[in-house]
Coordinates of C-alpha atoms in Angstrom, one line a residue:
M898 CA -46.6 -50.5 32.9
V899 CA -45.7 -54.1 33.9
W900 CA -49.4 -55.0 34.0
S901 CA -50.1 -53.3 30.7
I902 CA -47.4 -55.3 28.9
L903 CA -48.5 -58.6 30.7
A904 CA -52.2 -58.0 29.8
T905 CA -51.4 -57.2 26.2
M906 CA -49.3 -60.3 25.8
R907 CA -51.9 -62.5 27.5
R908 CA -54.7 -61.1 25.3
H909 CA -52.7 -61.8 22.1
E910 CA -51.9 -65.2 23.4
R911 CA -55.5 -66.0 23.9
H912 CA -56.3 -64.9 20.4
G913 CA -53.5 -67.1 18.9
V914 CA -51.1 -64.3 17.9
A915 CA -47.6 -65.8 17.7
S916 CA -45.0 -64.0 19.7
G917 CA -42.0 -65.5 18.0
G918 CA -40.1 -68.7 17.9
G919 CA -38.4 -70.8 15.3
S920 CA -36.5 -68.8 12.8
R921 CA -36.1 -65.2 13.8
S922 CA -37.5 -62.5 11.4
P923 CA -37.1 -58.8 11.8
P924 CA -39.3 -57.4 14.6
Q925 CA -42.6 -55.9 13.7
L926 CA -42.7 -52.3 14.8
P927 CA -45.7 -50.3 15.7
P928 CA -46.9 -47.4 13.4
G929 CA -44.6 -44.5 13.4
F930 CA -41.8 -46.5 15.1
D931 CA -38.7 -47.0 13.0
A932 CA -35.5 -49.1 13.4
T933 CA -33.6 -46.1 14.7
Q934 CA -35.9 -45.8 17.6
R935 CA -35.6 -49.5 18.3
T936 CA -31.8 -49.1 18.3
V937 CA -32.0 -46.2 20.8
L938 CA -34.3 -48.4 23.0
M939 CA -31.9 -51.3 22.9
D940 CA -28.9 -49.1 23.6
L941 CA -30.7 -47.9 26.7
V942 CA -31.6 -51.4 27.8
I943 CA -27.9 -52.6 27.2
G944 CA -26.6 -49.7 29.3
L945 CA -29.0 -50.4 32.1
A946 CA -28.2 -54.1 32.0
N947 CA -24.5 -53.3 32.2
Q948 CA -25.0 -51.0 35.2
L949 CA -26.9 -53.7 37.0
T950 CA -24.5 -56.5 35.9
L951 CA -27.1 -58.7 34.4
T952 CA -26.3 -61.7 32.4
D953 CA -26.3 -61.8 28.6
Y954 CA -29.2 -64.2 28.7
T955 CA -31.3 -61.7 30.7
L956 CA -30.4 -59.0 28.2
H957 CA -31.4 -61.2 25.1
L958 CA -34.6 -62.2 27.0
A959 CA -35.3 -58.5 27.5
G960 CA -34.9 -57.9 23.8
R961 CA -37.4 -60.6 22.9
V962 CA -39.9 -59.2 25.5
I963 CA -39.5 -55.7 23.9
D964 CA -39.9 -57.1 20.4
G965 CA -43.0 -59.1 21.5
Y966 CA -44.5 -55.9 23.2
L967 CA -43.7 -53.6 20.2
A968 CA -45.2 -56.2 17.8
Q969 CA -48.5 -56.1 19.6
Q970 CA -48.9 -52.3 19.6
D971 CA -51.4 -50.9 17.1
K972 CA -51.0 -47.4 18.3
P973 CA -47.9 -45.3 18.0
V974 CA -45.4 -45.4 20.8
T975 CA -44.4 -42.0 22.1
P976 CA -40.6 -41.3 22.6
D977 CA -41.2 -40.4 26.3
R978 CA -42.3 -44.0 26.9
L979 CA -39.2 -45.7 25.5
Q980 CA -37.4 -45.6 28.8
V981 CA -40.3 -47.0 30.7
I982 CA -40.9 -49.7 28.2
G983 CA -37.2 -50.6 28.2
A984 CA -36.9 -50.6 31.9
T985 CA -40.1 -52.6 32.4
C986 CA -39.2 -55.3 29.9
L987 CA -35.7 -55.6 31.4
K988 CA -37.4 -56.1 34.9
I989 CA -39.6 -58.7 33.5
A990 CA -36.6 -60.5 32.0
D991 CA -34.7 -60.1 35.3
V992 CA -37.5 -61.7 37.2
F993 CA -37.4 -64.9 35.0
A994 CA -33.7 -65.2 34.5
E995 CA -31.7 -63.9 37.4
Q996 CA -31.3 -65.6 40.7
S997 CA -32.9 -63.6 43.5
K998 CA -31.2 -60.3 43.1
E999 CA -33.4 -57.3 43.6
Y1000 CA -32.4 -54.1 41.7
Y1001 CA -35.5 -51.9 41.7

């Protein structure tokens, strides 16, 4: 999953698709994915981050990674993949933001 997210983001980066920055607009959601599902996903990530005692910075970074990944999806995201997407994006944020704590 990590490599899939990274490959998708790199592909869009090469093609000049902006992933955010500057003023923040509402996240672009994939087809069939609504704001309620995003809320459920973010609640899951917040709970996991609290259990792992991650910093607020890491949590916000994970939210940006999730939004960036979802914005790049052109196929519907199935509900059974929400936990995997949330945990993977949180791990990516953890690697970049936390100081050498290993959780997984």
